[in-house]
mmCIF file of C-alpha atoms in Angstrom:
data_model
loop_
_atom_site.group_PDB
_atom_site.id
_atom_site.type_symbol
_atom_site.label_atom_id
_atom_site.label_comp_id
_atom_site.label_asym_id
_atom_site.label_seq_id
_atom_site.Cartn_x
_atom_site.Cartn_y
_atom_site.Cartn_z
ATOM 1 C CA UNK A 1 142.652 -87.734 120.322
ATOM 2 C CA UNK A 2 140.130 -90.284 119.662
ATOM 3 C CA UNK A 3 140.101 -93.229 117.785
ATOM 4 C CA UNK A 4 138.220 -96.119 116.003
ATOM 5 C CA UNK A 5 139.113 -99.442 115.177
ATOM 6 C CA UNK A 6 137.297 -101.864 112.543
ATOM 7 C CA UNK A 7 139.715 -104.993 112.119
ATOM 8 C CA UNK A 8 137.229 -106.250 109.807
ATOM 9 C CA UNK A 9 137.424 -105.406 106.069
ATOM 10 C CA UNK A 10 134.535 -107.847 104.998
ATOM 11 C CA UNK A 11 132.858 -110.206 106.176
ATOM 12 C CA UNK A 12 130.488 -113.062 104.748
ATOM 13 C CA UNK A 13 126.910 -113.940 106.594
ATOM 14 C CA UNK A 14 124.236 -116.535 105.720
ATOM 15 C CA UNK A 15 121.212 -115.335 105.014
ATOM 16 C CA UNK A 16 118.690 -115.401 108.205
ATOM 17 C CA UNK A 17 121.809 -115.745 110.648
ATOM 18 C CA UNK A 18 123.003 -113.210 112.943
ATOM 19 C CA UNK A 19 126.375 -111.318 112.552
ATOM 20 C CA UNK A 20 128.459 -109.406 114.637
ATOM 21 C CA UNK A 21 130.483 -106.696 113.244
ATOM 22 C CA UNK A 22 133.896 -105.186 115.923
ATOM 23 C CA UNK A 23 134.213 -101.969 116.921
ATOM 24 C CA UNK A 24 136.862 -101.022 119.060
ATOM 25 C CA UNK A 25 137.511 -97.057 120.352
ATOM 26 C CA UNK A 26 139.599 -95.157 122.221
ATOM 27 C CA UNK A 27 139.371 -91.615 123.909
ATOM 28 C CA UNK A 28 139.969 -89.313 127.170
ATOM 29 C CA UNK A 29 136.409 -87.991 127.078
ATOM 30 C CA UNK A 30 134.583 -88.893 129.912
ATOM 31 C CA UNK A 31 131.451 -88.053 127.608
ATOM 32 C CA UNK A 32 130.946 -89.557 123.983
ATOM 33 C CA UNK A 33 128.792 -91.101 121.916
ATOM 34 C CA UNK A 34 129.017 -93.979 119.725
ATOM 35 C CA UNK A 35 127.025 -94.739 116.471
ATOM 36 C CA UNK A 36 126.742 -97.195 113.841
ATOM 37 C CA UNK A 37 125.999 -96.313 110.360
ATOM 38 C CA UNK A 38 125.121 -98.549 106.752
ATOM 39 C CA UNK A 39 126.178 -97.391 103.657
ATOM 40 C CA UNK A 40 124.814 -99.653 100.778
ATOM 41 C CA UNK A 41 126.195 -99.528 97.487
ATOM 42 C CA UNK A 42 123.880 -96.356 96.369
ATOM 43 C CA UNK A 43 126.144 -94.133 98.678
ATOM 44 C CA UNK A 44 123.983 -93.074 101.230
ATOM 45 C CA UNK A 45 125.100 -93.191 104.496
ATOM 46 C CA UNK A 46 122.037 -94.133 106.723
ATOM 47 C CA UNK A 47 122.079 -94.017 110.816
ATOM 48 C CA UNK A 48 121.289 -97.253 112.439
ATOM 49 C CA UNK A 49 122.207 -97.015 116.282
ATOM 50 C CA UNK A 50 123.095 -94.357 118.923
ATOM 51 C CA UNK A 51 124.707 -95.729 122.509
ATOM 52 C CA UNK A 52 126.240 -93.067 124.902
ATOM 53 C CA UNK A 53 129.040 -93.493 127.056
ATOM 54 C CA UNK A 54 127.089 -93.540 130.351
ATOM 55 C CA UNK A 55 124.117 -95.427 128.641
ATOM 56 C CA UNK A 56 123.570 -98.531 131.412
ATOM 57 C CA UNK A 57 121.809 -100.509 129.157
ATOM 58 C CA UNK A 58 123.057 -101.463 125.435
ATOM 59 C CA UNK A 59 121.274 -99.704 122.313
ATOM 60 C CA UNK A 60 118.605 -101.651 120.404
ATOM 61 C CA UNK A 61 117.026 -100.311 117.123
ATOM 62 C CA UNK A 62 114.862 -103.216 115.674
ATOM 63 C CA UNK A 63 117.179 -106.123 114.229
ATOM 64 C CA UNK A 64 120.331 -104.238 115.467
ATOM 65 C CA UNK A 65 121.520 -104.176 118.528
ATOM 66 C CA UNK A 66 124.617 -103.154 120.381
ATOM 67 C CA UNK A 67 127.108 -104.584 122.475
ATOM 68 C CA UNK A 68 128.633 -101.720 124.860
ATOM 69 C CA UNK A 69 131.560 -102.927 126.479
ATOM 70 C CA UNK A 70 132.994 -100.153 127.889
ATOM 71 C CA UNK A 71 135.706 -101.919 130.434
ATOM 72 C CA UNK A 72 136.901 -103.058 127.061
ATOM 73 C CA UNK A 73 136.405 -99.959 124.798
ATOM 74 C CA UNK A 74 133.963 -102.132 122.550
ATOM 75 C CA UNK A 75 131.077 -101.352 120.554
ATOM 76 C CA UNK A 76 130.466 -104.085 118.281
ATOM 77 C CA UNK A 77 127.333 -104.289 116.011
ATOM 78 C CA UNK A 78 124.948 -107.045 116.146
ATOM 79 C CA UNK A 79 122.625 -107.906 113.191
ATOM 80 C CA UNK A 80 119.891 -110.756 114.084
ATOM 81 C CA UNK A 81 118.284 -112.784 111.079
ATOM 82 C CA UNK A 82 120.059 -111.177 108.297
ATOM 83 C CA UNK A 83 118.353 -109.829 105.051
ATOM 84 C CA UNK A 84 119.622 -109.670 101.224
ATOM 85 C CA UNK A 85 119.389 -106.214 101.726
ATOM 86 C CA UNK A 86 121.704 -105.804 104.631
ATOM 87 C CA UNK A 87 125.030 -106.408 102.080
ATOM 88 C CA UNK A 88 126.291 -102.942 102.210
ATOM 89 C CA UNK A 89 129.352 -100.849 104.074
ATOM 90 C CA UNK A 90 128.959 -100.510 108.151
ATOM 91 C CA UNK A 91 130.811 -97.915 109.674
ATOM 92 C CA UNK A 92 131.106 -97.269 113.842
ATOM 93 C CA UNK A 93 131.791 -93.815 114.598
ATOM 94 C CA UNK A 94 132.324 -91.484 118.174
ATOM 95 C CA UNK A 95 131.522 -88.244 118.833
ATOM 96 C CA UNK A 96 133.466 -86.607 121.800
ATOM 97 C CA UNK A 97 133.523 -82.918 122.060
ATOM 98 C CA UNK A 98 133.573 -81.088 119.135
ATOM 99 C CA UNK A 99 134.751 -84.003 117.476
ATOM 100 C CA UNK A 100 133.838 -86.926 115.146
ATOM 101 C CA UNK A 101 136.151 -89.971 114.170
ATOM 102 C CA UNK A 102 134.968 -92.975 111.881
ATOM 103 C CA UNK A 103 136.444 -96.190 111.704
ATOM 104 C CA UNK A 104 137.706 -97.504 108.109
ATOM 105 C CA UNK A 105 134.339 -99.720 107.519
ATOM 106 C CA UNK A 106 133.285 -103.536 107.061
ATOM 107 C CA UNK A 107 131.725 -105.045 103.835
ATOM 108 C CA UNK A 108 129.375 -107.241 104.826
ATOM 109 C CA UNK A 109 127.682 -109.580 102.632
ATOM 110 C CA UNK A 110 124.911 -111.679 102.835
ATOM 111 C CA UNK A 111 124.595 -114.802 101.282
ATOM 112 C CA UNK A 112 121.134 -116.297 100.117
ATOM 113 C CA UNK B 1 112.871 -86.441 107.084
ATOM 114 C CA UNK B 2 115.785 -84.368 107.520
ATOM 115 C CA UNK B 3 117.076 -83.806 103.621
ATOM 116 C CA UNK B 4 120.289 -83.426 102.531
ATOM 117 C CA UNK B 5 121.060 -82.613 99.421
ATOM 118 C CA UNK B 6 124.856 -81.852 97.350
ATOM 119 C CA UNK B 7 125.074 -80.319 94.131
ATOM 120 C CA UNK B 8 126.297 -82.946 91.835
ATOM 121 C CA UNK B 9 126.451 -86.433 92.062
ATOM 122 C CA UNK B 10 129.590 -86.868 89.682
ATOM 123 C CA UNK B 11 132.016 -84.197 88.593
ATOM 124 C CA UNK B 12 134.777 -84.381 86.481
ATOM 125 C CA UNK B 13 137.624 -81.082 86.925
ATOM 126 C CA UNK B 14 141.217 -80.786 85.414
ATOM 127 C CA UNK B 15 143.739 -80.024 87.333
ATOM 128 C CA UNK B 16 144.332 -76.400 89.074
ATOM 129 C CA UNK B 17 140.845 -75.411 88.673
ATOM 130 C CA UNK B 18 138.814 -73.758 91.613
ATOM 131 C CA UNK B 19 135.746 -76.395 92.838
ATOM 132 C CA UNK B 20 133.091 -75.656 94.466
ATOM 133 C CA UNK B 21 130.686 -78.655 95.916
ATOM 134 C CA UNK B 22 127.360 -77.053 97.284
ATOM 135 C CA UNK B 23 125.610 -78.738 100.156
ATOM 136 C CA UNK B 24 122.077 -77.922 101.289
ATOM 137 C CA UNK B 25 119.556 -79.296 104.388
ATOM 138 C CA UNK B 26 116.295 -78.394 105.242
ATOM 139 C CA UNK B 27 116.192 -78.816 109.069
ATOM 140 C CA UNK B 28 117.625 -76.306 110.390
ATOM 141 C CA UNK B 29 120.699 -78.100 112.064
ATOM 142 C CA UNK B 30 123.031 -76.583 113.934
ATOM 143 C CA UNK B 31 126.105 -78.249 112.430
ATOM 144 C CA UNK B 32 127.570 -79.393 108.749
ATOM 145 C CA UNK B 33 130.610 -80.931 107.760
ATOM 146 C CA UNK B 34 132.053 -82.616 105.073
ATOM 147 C CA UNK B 35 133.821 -85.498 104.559
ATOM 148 C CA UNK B 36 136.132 -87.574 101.938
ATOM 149 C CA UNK B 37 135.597 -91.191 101.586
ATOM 150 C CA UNK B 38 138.409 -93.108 99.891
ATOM 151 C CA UNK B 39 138.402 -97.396 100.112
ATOM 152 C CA UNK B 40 140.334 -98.682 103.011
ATOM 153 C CA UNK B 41 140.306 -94.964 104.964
ATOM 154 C CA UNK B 42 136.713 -94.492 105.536
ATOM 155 C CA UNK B 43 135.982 -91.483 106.499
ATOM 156 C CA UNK B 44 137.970 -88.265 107.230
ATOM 157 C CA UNK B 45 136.774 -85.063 108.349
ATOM 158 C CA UNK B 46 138.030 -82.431 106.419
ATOM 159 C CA UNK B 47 136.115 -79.186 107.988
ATOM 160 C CA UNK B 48 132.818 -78.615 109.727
ATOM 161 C CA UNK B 49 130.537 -75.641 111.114
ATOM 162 C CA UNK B 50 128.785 -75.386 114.196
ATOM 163 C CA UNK B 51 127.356 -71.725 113.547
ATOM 164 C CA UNK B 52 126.762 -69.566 110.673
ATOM 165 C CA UNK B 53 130.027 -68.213 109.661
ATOM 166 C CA UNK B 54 132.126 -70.471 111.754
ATOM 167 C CA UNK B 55 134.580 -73.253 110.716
ATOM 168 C CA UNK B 56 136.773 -75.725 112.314
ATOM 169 C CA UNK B 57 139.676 -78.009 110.621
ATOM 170 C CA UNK B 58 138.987 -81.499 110.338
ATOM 171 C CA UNK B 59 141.568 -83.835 110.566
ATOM 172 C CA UNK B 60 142.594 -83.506 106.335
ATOM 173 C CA UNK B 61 141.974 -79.590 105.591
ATOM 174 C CA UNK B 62 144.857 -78.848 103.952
ATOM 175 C CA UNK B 63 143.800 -78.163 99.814
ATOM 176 C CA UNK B 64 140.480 -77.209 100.979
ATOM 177 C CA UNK B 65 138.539 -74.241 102.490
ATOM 178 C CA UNK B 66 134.638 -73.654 102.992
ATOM 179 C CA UNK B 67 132.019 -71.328 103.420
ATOM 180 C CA UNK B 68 128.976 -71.089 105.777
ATOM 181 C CA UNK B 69 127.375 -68.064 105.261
ATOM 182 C CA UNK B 70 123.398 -69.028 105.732
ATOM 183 C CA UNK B 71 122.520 -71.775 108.371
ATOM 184 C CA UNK B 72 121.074 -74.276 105.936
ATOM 185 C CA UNK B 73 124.039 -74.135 103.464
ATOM 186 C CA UNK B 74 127.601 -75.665 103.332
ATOM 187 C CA UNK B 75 130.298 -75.234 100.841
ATOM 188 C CA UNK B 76 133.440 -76.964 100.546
ATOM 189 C CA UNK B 77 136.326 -74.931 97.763
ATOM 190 C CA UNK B 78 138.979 -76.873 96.395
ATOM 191 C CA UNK B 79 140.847 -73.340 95.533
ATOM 192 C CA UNK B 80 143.279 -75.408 93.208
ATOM 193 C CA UNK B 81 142.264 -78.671 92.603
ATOM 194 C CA UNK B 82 144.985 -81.674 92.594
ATOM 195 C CA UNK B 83 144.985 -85.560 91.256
ATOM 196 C CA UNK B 84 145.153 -86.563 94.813
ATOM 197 C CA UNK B 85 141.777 -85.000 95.853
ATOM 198 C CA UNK B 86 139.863 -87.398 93.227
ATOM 199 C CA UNK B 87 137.650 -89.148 95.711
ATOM 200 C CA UNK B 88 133.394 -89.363 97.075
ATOM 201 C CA UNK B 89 133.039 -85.886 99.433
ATOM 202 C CA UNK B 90 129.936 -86.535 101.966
ATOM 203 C CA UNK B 91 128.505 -83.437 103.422
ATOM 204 C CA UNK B 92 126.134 -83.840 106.158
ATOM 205 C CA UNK B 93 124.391 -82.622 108.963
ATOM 206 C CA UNK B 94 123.356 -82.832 112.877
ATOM 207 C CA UNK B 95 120.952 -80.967 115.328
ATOM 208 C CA UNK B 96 123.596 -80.079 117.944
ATOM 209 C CA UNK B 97 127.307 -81.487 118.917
ATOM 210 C CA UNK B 98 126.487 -80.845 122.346
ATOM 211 C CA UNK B 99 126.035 -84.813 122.934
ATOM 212 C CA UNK B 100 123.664 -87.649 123.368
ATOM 213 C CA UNK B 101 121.549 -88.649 120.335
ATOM 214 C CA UNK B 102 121.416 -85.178 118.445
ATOM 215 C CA UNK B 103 124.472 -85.563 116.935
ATOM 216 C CA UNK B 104 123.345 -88.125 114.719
ATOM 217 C CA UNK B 105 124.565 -87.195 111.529
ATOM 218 C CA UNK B 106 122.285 -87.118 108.517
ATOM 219 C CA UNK B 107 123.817 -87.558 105.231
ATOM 220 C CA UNK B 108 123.435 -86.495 101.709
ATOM 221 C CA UNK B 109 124.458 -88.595 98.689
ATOM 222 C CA UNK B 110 127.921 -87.420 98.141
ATOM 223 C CA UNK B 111 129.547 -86.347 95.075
ATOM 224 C CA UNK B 112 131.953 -88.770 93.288
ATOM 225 C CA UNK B 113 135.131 -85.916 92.298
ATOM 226 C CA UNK B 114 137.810 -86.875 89.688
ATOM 227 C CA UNK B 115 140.545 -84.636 89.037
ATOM 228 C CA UNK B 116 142.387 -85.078 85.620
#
């Protein structure tokens, strides 16, 4: 079985500053993939980040970056200079094989 | 950009009748599944399809069923629908669940279900 863990329900950010948002996972697959996802409040879930399991280096996609710590089954979500327009829903989520879990999600909002 | 689209937005149903929530994408994935999305659960997999025709139980598929019987569309059947099912479904999509960055999921905009 595989899990994920986001111990954050919401969270507050200043506008311009950077945030980190936890993941934690567990799993027996040798081979998975982890991946970060936004939801604002229209719905929609959007894709934001892709690491795998044997990546060496950690995932960067513009202002997000992640922070693969796989010693410590963490895959935490790092958002430089926050924007208005990144209050919405994150959710981390791992693939294994044939399977997908997602964590409960973390409300962030940014503050002007 | 890989489109994914669900039949309704909003849907109101009483109690015991048959649902049916259509999902469609245009990019010739491999896979589909669909999802429920209540606050404080996030997301739960109820069923998904890998191949035309073939299904797998999520991890909540009990009260639901689904059909897959072209490649491009996904249908999730609430044969009796119940108060407790009243929640967003999410159907989406991915290229391949045979790992690495193809099984990024693409998502439509869900469909907000309540059962009276």
């Amino acid at each position: 079985a595989q899990k994920i863990t986001q111990t954050q329900p919401g969270m507050f950010v200043q506008e311009k500053e950077a945030v980190t948002l936890d993941c934690t996972y567990d799993t027996s697959d040798p081979s998975y993939g982890l991946f970060w996802y936004k939801q604002p409040s229209s719905g929609e879930m959007i894709f934001l980040i892709y690491q795998g399991s044997y990546d060496q280096q950690n995932a960067t996609e513009g202002r997000y970056s992640l922070n693969f710590q796989k010693a410590r089954k963490s895959a935490n979500l790092v958002i430089s200079a926050s924007q208005l327009g990144d209050s919405a829903m994150y959710f981390c989520a791992m693939t294994g094989y044939q399977k997908v879990t997602f964590g409960t999600g973390t409300k962030l909002q940014v503050i002007p | 950009d890989v489109k994914v689209t669900q039949s309704s937005r909003y849907l109101v149903k009483r109690t015991g009748e048959k649902v049916f929530l259509e999902c469609v994408q245009d990019m010739d994935h491999e896979n589909m599944f669909w999802y429920r999305q209540d606050p404080g659960l996030g997301l739960r997999l109820i069923y998904f399809s890998y191949d035309v025709k073939m299904k797998e139980k999520g991890d909540i598929p009990e009260g639901y069923s689904v059909s897959r019987e072209k490649k491009e569309r996904f249908s999730l059947i609430l044969e009796s629908a119940s108060t407790n099912q009243t929640s967003m479904y999410l159907c989406a999509s991915s290229p391949t669940i045979a790992g690495g960055r193809e099984e990024t999921q693409y998502f439509g905009p869900g469909t907000r279900l309540l059962v009276l």
